[in-house]
Every structure is written in C-alpha cells, then in structure tokens.
GROMACS .gro file of C-alpha atoms in nm:
model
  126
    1UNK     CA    1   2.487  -0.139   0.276
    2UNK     CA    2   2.482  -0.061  -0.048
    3UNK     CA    3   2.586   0.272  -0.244
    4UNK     CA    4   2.336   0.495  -0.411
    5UNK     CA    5   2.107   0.500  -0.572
    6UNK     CA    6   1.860   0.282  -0.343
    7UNK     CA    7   1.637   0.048  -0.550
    8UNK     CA    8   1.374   0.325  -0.516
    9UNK     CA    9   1.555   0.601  -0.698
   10UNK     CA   10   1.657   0.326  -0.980
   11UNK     CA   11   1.263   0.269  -1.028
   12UNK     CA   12   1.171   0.588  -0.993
   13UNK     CA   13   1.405   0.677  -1.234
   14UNK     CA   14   1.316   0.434  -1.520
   15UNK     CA   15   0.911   0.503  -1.468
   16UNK     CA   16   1.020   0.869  -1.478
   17UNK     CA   17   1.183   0.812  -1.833
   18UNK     CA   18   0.914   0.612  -1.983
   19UNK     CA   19   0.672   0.810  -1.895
   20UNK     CA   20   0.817   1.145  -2.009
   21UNK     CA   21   1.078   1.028  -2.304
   22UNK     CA   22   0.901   0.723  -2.419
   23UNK     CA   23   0.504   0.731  -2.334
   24UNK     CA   24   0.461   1.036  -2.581
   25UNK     CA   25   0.631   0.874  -2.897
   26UNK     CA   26   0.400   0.551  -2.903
   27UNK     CA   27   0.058   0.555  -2.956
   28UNK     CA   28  -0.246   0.298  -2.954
   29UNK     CA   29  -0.228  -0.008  -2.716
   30UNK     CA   30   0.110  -0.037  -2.659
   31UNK     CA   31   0.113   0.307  -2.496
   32UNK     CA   32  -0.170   0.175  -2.299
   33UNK     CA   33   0.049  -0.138  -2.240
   34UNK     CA   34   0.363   0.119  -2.177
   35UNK     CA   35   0.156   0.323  -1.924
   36UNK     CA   36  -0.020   0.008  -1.717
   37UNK     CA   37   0.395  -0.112  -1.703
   38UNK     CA   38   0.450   0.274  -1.558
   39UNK     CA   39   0.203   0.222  -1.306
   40UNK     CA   40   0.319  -0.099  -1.166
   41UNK     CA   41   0.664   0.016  -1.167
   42UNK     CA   42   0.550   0.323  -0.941
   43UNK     CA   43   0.357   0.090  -0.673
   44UNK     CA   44   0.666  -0.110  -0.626
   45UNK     CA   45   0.826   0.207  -0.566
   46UNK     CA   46   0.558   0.290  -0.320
   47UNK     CA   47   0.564  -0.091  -0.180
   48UNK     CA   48   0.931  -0.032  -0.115
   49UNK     CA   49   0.898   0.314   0.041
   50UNK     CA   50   0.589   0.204   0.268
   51UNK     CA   51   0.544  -0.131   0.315
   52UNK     CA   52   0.848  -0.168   0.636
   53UNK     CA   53   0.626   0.109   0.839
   54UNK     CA   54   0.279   0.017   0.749
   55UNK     CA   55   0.344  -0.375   0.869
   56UNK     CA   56   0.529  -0.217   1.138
   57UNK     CA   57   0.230  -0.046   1.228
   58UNK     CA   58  -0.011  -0.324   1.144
   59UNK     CA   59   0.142  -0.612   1.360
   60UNK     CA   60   0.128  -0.385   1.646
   61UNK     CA   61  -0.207  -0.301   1.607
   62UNK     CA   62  -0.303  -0.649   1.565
   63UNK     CA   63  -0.064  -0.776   1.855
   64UNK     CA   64  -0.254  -0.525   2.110
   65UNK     CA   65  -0.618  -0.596   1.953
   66UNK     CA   66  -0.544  -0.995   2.009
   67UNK     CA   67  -0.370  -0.993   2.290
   68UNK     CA   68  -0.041  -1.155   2.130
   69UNK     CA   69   0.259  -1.212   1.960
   70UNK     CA   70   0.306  -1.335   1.582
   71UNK     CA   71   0.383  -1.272   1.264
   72UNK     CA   72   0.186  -1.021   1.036
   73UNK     CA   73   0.057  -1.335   0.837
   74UNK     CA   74   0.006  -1.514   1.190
   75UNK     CA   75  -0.196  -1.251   1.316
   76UNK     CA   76  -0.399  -1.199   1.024
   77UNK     CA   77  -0.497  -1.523   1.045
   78UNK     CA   78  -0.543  -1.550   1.424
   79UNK     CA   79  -0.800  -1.216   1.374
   80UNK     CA   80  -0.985  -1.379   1.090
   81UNK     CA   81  -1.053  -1.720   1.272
   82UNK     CA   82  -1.187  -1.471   1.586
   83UNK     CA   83  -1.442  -1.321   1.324
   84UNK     CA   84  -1.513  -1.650   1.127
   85UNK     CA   85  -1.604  -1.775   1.488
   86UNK     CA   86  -1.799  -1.466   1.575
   87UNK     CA   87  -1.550  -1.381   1.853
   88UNK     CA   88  -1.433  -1.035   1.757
   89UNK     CA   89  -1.709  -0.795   1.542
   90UNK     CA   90  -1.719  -0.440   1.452
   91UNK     CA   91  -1.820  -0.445   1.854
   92UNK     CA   92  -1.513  -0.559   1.967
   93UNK     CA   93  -1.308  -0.250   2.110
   94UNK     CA   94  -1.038  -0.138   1.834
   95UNK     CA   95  -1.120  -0.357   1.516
   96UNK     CA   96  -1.286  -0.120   1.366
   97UNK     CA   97  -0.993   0.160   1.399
   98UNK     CA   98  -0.735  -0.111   1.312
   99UNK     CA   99  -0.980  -0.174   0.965
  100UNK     CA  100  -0.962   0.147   0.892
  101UNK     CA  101  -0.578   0.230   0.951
  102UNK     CA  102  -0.522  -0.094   0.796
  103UNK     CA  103  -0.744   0.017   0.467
  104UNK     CA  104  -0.548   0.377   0.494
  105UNK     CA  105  -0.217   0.201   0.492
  106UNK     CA  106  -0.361   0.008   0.183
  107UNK     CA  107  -0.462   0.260   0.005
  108UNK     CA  108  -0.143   0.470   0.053
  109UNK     CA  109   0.018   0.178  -0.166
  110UNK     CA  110  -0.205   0.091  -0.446
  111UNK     CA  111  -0.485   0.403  -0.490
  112UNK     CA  112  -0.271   0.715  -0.346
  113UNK     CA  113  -0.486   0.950  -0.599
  114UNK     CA  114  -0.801   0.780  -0.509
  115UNK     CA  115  -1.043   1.122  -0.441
  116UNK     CA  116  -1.157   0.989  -0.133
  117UNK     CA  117  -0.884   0.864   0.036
  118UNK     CA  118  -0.697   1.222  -0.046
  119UNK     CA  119  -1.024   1.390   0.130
  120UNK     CA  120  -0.978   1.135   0.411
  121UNK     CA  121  -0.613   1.271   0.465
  122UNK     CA  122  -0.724   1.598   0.468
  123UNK     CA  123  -1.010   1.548   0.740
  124UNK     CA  124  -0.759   1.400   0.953
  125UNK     CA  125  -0.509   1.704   0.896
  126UNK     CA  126  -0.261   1.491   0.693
   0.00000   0.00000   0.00000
C-alpha cells in the first residue's frame, strides 16, 4: 500500500492548480487547450474514483441477465452476440434496467454535469 496522497488527490490536486493559478493568466487557445487538459485530468480522477464499483456492478448485472460467468469484456460481448442474433431485446426481462444503470454509471464518469442526468438523480432520490 502506498502512503498518501492516493493518485486521486495528486490529480485532483494539479487540475485544481491549473485551473485556479494558471487558467486565468493565459488567454486565447491555449487556455482553451489548458482547460480541455483540465477536463481530462478530472475524468481520470473520476475513472479512478468510479470505475472499480461501476464494473463491479456491471458484471453482476450482466452475469444474472445471461445466466453466467465472465469477464466484463466477456460478457459484453456474450450480450451483444444475444442481440446481434435477436435473442435478447428490450423484451427480454432486465436489459433494459441493466441499459439504463449501465448508461447512469457512464454518465457518472464522463458527463456528471450533464442537466439531465443530474434531474435523473434527483427523480430517483439520489
């Protein structure tokens, strides 16, 4: 195990600085350029803070949906060849809940300020 700070706090920290010591001294394109490197930095902070629970969440979803054991990637896979083959369809009991959770997780990740994801949270109380 390693001592602090965890990877997270160490990105956190640099996107933190750039985008309150840095981000207001440049201006034109390469503060565009500054702020698109700000954002990326903060999704692999989000990657690293979510990603562990969310495939967690996902393989078991999947693994009860098909029926089996895999991989994340393995499952994936096995659920896409089911559709391609028109064996599993917005019909089929729990795909479209696992979609959805899946898209949630997703969004959690990459969009977390996207309006209607936020309003989605906030139907379902979280």
């Amino acid at each position: 195990m390693q001592d602090e700070p965890t990877p997270e706090e160490l990105i956190k920290a640099v996107a933190d600085f750039l985008r309150d010591e840095i981000v207001p001294e440049i201006k034109g394109h390469n503060a565009f350029k500054l702020r698109v490197g700000i954002n990326a930095l903060d999704l692999v902070t989000r990657q690293l803070a979510l990603a562990q629970a969310s495939d967690a969440a996902e393989t078991a979803r999947l693994s009860r949906l098909l029926g089996m054991q895999g991989s994340l990637m393995e499952l994936n896979r096995a659920l896409c060849d089911r559709i391609a083959n028109g064996e599993a369809d917005l019909q089929t009991p729990g795909l479209s809940e696992h979609l959805w959770q899946t898209t949630l997780a997703k969004l959690a990740v990459d969009q977390p300020n996207y309006g209607s994801y936020k309003r989605e949270l906030g139907s379902e109380g979280g």
